[in-house]
Amino acid sequence: KQWYQRRVPITVGHGLFIEGAIWDRTEMKMGEAAPKILYDTVPVVWLKPIETKNISKEGIYEAPVYKTSERRGTLSTTGHSTNFVMFMMLKSDQPEEHWVNRGVALLTQLDD
């Protein structure tokens, strides 16, 4: 069998936080954060590997996921910070620049 015909494990993750926006649980997409609310919890996410050619990026914000809110670390050989985990695609009705200007990112933990 070819690699793409084999069953690929699917991962479910929880415990992420979104900074600079909210996750609208009614509309199932990103929304504007309320005043003075810095973080929102992200519902359980389903991580399913698929080929990039099968991904539509329309109506999507590729949110960076960081280990901590500092968003910095040592530069690794991949060119990313050691604090960087991955990009996660989130539904949005706003253009990507809207969320980039707000500094929206996902975090695996909050500061104490």
Coordinates of N, CA, C and O in Angstrom, one line a residue:
K1 N 0.8 -1.2 0.0 CA 0.0 0.0 0.0 C 0.9 1.3 0.0 O 1.9 1.3 0.6
Q2 N 0.3 2.3 -0.6 CA 1.0 3.6 -0.6 C 0.8 4.2 0.8 O -0.2 3.9 1.5
W3 N 1.7 5.1 1.2 CA 1.6 5.7 2.5 C 0.2 6.4 2.7 O -0.3 6.4 3.8
Y4 N -0.4 7.0 1.7 CA -1.6 7.7 1.8 C -2.8 6.8 1.9 O -3.9 7.2 2.2
Q5 N -2.6 5.5 1.6 CA -3.7 4.6 1.7 C -3.8 3.9 3.1 O -4.8 3.3 3.4
R6 N -2.7 4.0 3.8 CA -2.7 3.5 5.1 C -3.5 4.3 6.1 O -3.7 5.5 5.9
R7 N -4.0 3.7 7.1 CA -4.7 4.4 8.2 C -3.7 5.3 8.9 O -2.6 4.8 9.3
V8 N -4.1 6.6 9.1 CA -3.2 7.5 9.8 C -3.8 7.8 11.2 O -5.0 8.0 11.2
P9 N -3.0 7.7 12.2 CA -3.6 8.0 13.5 C -4.1 9.4 13.6 O -3.5 10.4 13.1
I10 N -5.2 9.6 14.3 CA -5.8 10.9 14.5 C -5.7 11.3 16.0 O -5.9 10.5 16.8
T11 N -5.2 12.5 16.2 CA -5.0 13.0 17.6 C -6.0 14.0 18.0 O -6.4 14.9 17.2
V12 N -6.5 13.9 19.2 CA -7.4 14.9 19.8 C -6.6 15.6 20.9 O -5.9 14.9 21.7
G13 N -6.7 16.9 20.9 CA -5.9 17.7 21.9 C -6.8 18.6 22.6 O -7.9 19.1 22.1
H14 N -6.5 18.9 23.9 CA -7.2 19.9 24.6 C -6.3 20.6 25.5 O -5.1 20.3 25.7
G15 N -6.7 21.8 26.1 CA -5.9 22.5 27.0 C -5.2 23.7 26.3 O -4.4 24.3 26.9
L16 N -5.7 24.1 25.1 CA -5.1 25.3 24.5 C -5.9 26.5 24.9 O -7.0 26.5 25.2
F17 N -5.2 27.7 24.8 CA -5.8 29.0 25.0 C -5.5 29.8 23.8 O -4.5 29.7 23.1
I18 N -6.5 30.7 23.5 CA -6.3 31.7 22.4 C -6.1 33.1 23.0 O -6.8 33.5 23.9
E19 N -5.1 33.8 22.6 CA -4.8 35.1 23.1 C -5.1 36.1 22.0 O -4.8 36.0 20.8
G20 N -5.9 37.2 22.4 CA -6.2 38.2 21.4 C -7.5 38.1 20.7 O -7.9 38.9 19.9
A21 N -8.2 37.0 20.9 CA -9.5 36.7 20.3 C -10.2 35.7 21.2 O -9.8 35.3 22.2
I22 N -11.4 35.3 20.7 CA -12.2 34.3 21.4 C -12.5 33.2 20.4 O -12.5 33.4 19.2
W23 N -12.9 32.1 20.9 CA -13.5 31.0 20.0 C -15.0 31.1 20.2 O -15.5 30.8 21.3
D24 N -15.7 31.5 19.2 CA -17.2 31.6 19.3 C -17.8 30.2 19.1 O -17.7 29.6 18.1
R25 N -18.2 29.6 20.3 CA -18.7 28.3 20.3 C -20.1 28.1 19.6 O -20.4 27.0 19.2
T26 N -20.8 29.2 19.4 CA -22.1 29.1 18.7 C -21.8 29.0 17.2 O -22.4 28.2 16.5
E27 N -20.9 29.9 16.7 CA -20.6 30.0 15.2 C -19.5 29.1 14.8 O -19.3 28.9 13.6
M28 N -18.8 28.5 15.8 CA -17.6 27.6 15.5 C -16.6 28.3 14.7 O -16.1 27.8 13.7
K29 N -16.2 29.6 15.1 CA -15.2 30.3 14.4 C -14.6 31.3 15.4 O -15.1 31.6 16.5
M30 N -13.5 32.0 15.0 CA -12.9 33.0 15.8 C -13.8 34.2 15.8 O -14.5 34.5 14.9
G31 N -13.7 34.9 17.0 CA -14.4 36.2 17.1 C -13.6 37.2 17.9 O -12.5 36.9 18.4
E32 N -14.1 38.4 17.9 CA -13.4 39.5 18.7 C -13.5 39.2 20.2 O -14.5 38.8 20.7
A33 N -12.4 39.5 20.8 CA -12.3 39.4 22.3 C -13.1 40.5 22.9 O -13.1 41.6 22.4
A34 N -13.7 40.2 24.0 CA -14.3 41.3 24.8 C -13.3 42.2 25.4 O -12.2 41.7 25.7
P35 N -13.6 43.4 25.7 CA -12.7 44.3 26.4 C -12.1 43.7 27.7 O -12.8 43.2 28.5
K36 N -10.8 43.9 27.9 CA -10.1 43.4 29.0 C -10.1 41.9 29.2 O -9.7 41.4 30.3
I37 N -10.5 41.2 28.3 CA -10.4 39.7 28.3 C -9.2 39.3 27.4 O -9.3 39.5 26.2
L38 N -8.2 38.8 28.0 CA -6.9 38.5 27.2 C -7.0 37.1 26.6 O -6.4 36.9 25.5
Y39 N -7.5 36.2 27.3 CA -7.5 34.8 26.9 C -8.8 34.1 26.8 O -9.7 34.5 27.6
D40 N -9.0 33.1 26.0 CA -10.2 32.3 26.0 C -9.7 30.9 25.8 O -8.6 30.6 25.3
T41 N -10.5 29.9 26.4 CA -10.1 28.5 26.2 C -10.6 28.1 24.8 O -11.5 28.6 24.2
V42 N -9.8 27.1 24.3 CA -10.1 26.6 23.0 C -10.8 25.2 23.2 O -10.2 24.4 24.0
P43 N -11.9 24.9 22.6 CA -12.5 23.6 22.8 C -11.5 22.5 22.3 O -10.5 22.7 21.7
V44 N -11.9 21.2 22.5 CA -11.1 20.1 22.1 C -10.9 20.2 20.6 O -11.8 20.5 19.8
V45 N -9.7 20.0 20.1 CA -9.3 20.1 18.7 C -9.0 18.7 18.2 O -8.5 17.8 18.9
W46 N -9.3 18.5 16.9 CA -9.1 17.2 16.2 C -7.9 17.5 15.2 O -8.1 18.3 14.3
L47 N -6.8 16.9 15.4 CA -5.7 17.0 14.6 C -5.6 15.8 13.6 O -5.4 14.7 14.0
K48 N -5.9 16.1 12.4 CA -6.0 15.0 11.4 C -5.0 15.4 10.2 O -5.1 16.4 9.6
P49 N -4.0 14.6 10.0 CA -3.0 14.9 8.9 C -3.6 14.7 7.6 O -4.3 13.7 7.3
I50 N -3.5 15.7 6.7 CA -4.0 15.6 5.3 C -2.9 16.2 4.4 O -2.1 17.0 4.9
E51 N -3.0 15.9 3.1 CA -2.1 16.5 2.2 C -2.4 18.0 2.0 O -3.6 18.4 1.9
T52 N -1.4 18.8 1.9 CA -1.5 20.2 1.8 C -2.3 20.6 0.5 O -3.0 21.7 0.6
K53 N -2.2 19.9 -0.5 CA -3.0 20.2 -1.7 C -4.5 20.1 -1.5 O -5.2 20.6 -2.3
N54 N -4.9 19.4 -0.5 CA -6.3 19.2 -0.2 C -6.9 20.2 0.8 O -8.0 20.1 1.2
I55 N -6.1 21.2 1.1 CA -6.5 22.2 2.1 C -6.9 23.5 1.4 O -6.2 24.1 0.7
S56 N -8.1 23.9 1.7 CA -8.6 25.2 1.3 C -8.3 26.2 2.4 O -8.7 26.1 3.5
K57 N -7.6 27.3 2.0 CA -7.2 28.3 3.0 C -8.2 29.5 3.0 O -7.9 30.5 3.7
E58 N -9.3 29.4 2.3 CA -10.3 30.4 2.3 C -11.0 30.4 3.6 O -11.5 29.4 4.1
G59 N -11.1 31.6 4.3 CA -11.8 31.7 5.5 C -11.1 31.1 6.7 O -11.7 30.6 7.7
I60 N -9.8 31.0 6.6 CA -8.9 30.3 7.6 C -7.9 31.3 8.1 O -7.3 32.1 7.3
Y61 N -7.6 31.3 9.4 CA -6.4 32.0 9.9 C -5.5 30.9 10.4 O -5.9 30.1 11.2
E62 N -4.2 31.0 10.0 CA -3.2 30.0 10.4 C -2.6 30.6 11.7 O -1.7 31.4 11.6
A63 N -3.1 30.2 12.8 CA -2.7 30.7 14.1 C -1.4 30.0 14.6 O -1.4 28.8 14.6
P64 N -0.4 30.7 15.0 CA 0.8 30.1 15.5 C 0.5 29.6 16.9 O -0.3 30.2 17.7
V65 N 1.0 28.4 17.3 CA 0.8 27.8 18.6 C 2.2 27.9 19.3 O 3.2 27.5 18.7
Y66 N 2.2 28.5 20.5 CA 3.4 28.7 21.3 C 3.3 27.9 22.6 O 2.2 27.8 23.1
K67 N 4.4 27.5 23.1 CA 4.4 26.8 24.4 C 4.1 27.8 25.5 O 3.4 27.5 26.5
T68 N 4.6 29.1 25.4 CA 4.4 30.1 26.5 C 4.0 31.4 25.8 O 4.2 31.5 24.6
S69 N 3.5 32.3 26.5 CA 3.1 33.6 26.0 C 4.2 34.5 25.6 O 4.0 35.5 25.0
E70 N 5.5 34.2 26.0 CA 6.6 35.0 25.6 C 6.9 35.0 24.1 O 7.5 36.0 23.6
R71 N 6.5 34.0 23.4 CA 6.7 33.9 22.0 C 8.1 34.1 21.5 O 8.4 34.6 20.4
R72 N 9.0 33.7 22.4 CA 10.4 33.8 22.0 C 11.1 32.6 22.6 O 10.6 31.9 23.5
G73 N 12.2 32.3 22.1 CA 13.0 31.2 22.5 C 14.3 31.1 21.7 O 14.6 32.1 21.0
T74 N 15.0 30.1 21.8 CA 16.3 29.9 21.0 C 15.9 29.5 19.6 O 15.0 28.7 19.4
L75 N 16.6 30.1 18.6 CA 16.3 29.8 17.3 C 16.9 28.4 17.0 O 18.0 28.1 17.2
S76 N 16.0 27.5 16.5 CA 16.4 26.1 16.2 C 16.9 26.0 14.8 O 16.8 26.9 14.0
T77 N 17.3 24.8 14.4 CA 17.8 24.6 13.1 C 16.7 24.7 12.0 O 17.0 24.9 10.8
T78 N 15.5 24.6 12.4 CA 14.4 24.7 11.4 C 14.1 26.2 11.1 O 13.3 26.4 10.2
G79 N 14.7 27.1 11.9 CA 14.4 28.5 11.6 C 13.3 29.0 12.5 O 13.0 30.2 12.5
H80 N 12.6 28.2 13.3 CA 11.6 28.6 14.2 C 12.2 28.7 15.6 O 13.1 28.1 16.0
S81 N 11.5 29.4 16.5 CA 11.8 29.5 17.9 C 11.5 28.2 18.5 O 10.6 27.5 18.1
T82 N 12.3 27.8 19.6 CA 12.0 26.6 20.3 C 10.7 26.7 21.1 O 10.2 25.7 21.6
N83 N 10.2 27.9 21.2 CA 8.9 28.1 21.8 C 7.7 27.8 20.9 O 6.6 27.6 21.3
F84 N 8.0 27.9 19.6 CA 7.0 27.6 18.5 C 6.7 26.1 18.4 O 7.6 25.3 18.4
V85 N 5.4 25.8 18.4 CA 5.0 24.4 18.2 C 4.6 24.1 16.8 O 5.1 23.2 16.2
M86 N 3.6 24.8 16.3 CA 3.0 24.5 14.9 C 2.0 25.6 14.6 O 1.8 26.5 15.4
F87 N 1.5 25.6 13.4 CA 0.4 26.5 13.0 C -0.9 25.6 13.1 O -0.9 24.4 12.7
M88 N -1.9 26.3 13.5 CA -3.2 25.6 13.5 C -4.2 26.4 12.7 O -4.3 27.6 12.9
M89 N -5.0 25.8 11.9 CA -5.9 26.5 11.0 C -7.3 26.7 11.8 O -7.9 25.7 12.1
L90 N -7.7 27.9 11.9 CA -8.9 28.2 12.6 C -9.9 29.0 11.6 O -9.4 29.9 10.9
K91 N -11.1 28.6 11.7 CA -12.1 29.3 10.9 C -12.3 30.8 11.3 O -12.3 31.1 12.5
S92 N -12.5 31.6 10.3 CA -12.7 33.0 10.6 C -13.4 33.7 9.4 O -13.3 33.3 8.3
D93 N -14.2 34.7 9.7 CA -14.8 35.5 8.6 C -14.0 36.8 8.4 O -14.5 37.6 7.6
Q94 N -12.9 37.0 9.0 CA -12.0 38.1 8.9 C -10.8 37.7 8.1 O -10.4 36.6 8.2
P95 N -10.2 38.7 7.4 CA -8.9 38.4 6.7 C -7.8 38.1 7.7 O -7.9 38.5 8.8
E96 N -6.8 37.4 7.2 CA -5.7 37.0 8.1 C -5.0 38.2 8.7 O -4.6 38.2 9.9
E97 N -4.9 39.3 8.0 CA -4.2 40.5 8.5 C -4.9 41.0 9.7 O -4.3 41.6 10.6
H98 N -6.3 40.9 9.8 CA -7.0 41.3 10.9 C -6.5 40.7 12.2 O -6.3 41.4 13.2
W99 N -6.3 39.4 12.2 CA -5.8 38.7 13.4 C -4.3 38.9 13.6 O -3.9 38.9 14.8
V100 N -3.6 39.0 12.6 CA -2.1 39.3 12.7 C -1.9 40.6 13.4 O -1.1 40.7 14.3
N101 N -2.7 41.6 13.0 CA -2.6 42.9 13.7 C -2.9 42.9 15.1 O -2.5 43.7 15.9
R102 N -3.8 42.0 15.6 CA -4.2 41.8 17.0 C -3.2 40.9 17.7 O -3.4 40.7 18.9
G103 N -2.3 40.3 17.0 CA -1.3 39.4 17.7 C -1.9 38.1 18.2 O -1.5 37.5 19.2
V104 N -3.0 37.6 17.5 CA -3.6 36.4 17.9 C -2.7 35.2 17.8 O -2.1 35.0 16.7
A105 N -2.7 34.4 18.8 CA -1.9 33.1 18.8 C -2.6 32.2 19.8 O -3.3 32.6 20.7
L106 N -2.2 30.9 19.7 CA -2.7 29.9 20.6 C -1.5 29.6 21.5 O -0.3 29.6 21.1
L107 N -1.8 29.3 22.8 CA -0.8 29.0 23.8 C -1.1 27.7 24.5 O -2.3 27.4 24.7
T108 N -0.1 27.0 24.8 CA -0.3 25.7 25.5 C -0.4 25.9 27.0 O -0.9 25.0 27.7
Q109 N 0.0 27.1 27.5 CA -0.1 27.4 29.0 C -0.2 28.9 29.2 O 0.3 29.6 28.3
L110 N -0.7 29.3 30.3 CA -0.8 30.7 30.6 C 0.2 31.0 31.7 O 0.7 30.2 32.4
D111 N 0.6 32.3 31.7 CA 1.6 32.7 32.7 C 0.9 32.8 34.1 O -0.3 33.1 34.2
D112 N 1.6 32.6 35.1 CA 1.1 32.6 36.5 C 1.0 34.1 37.0 O 1.7 34.9 36.7

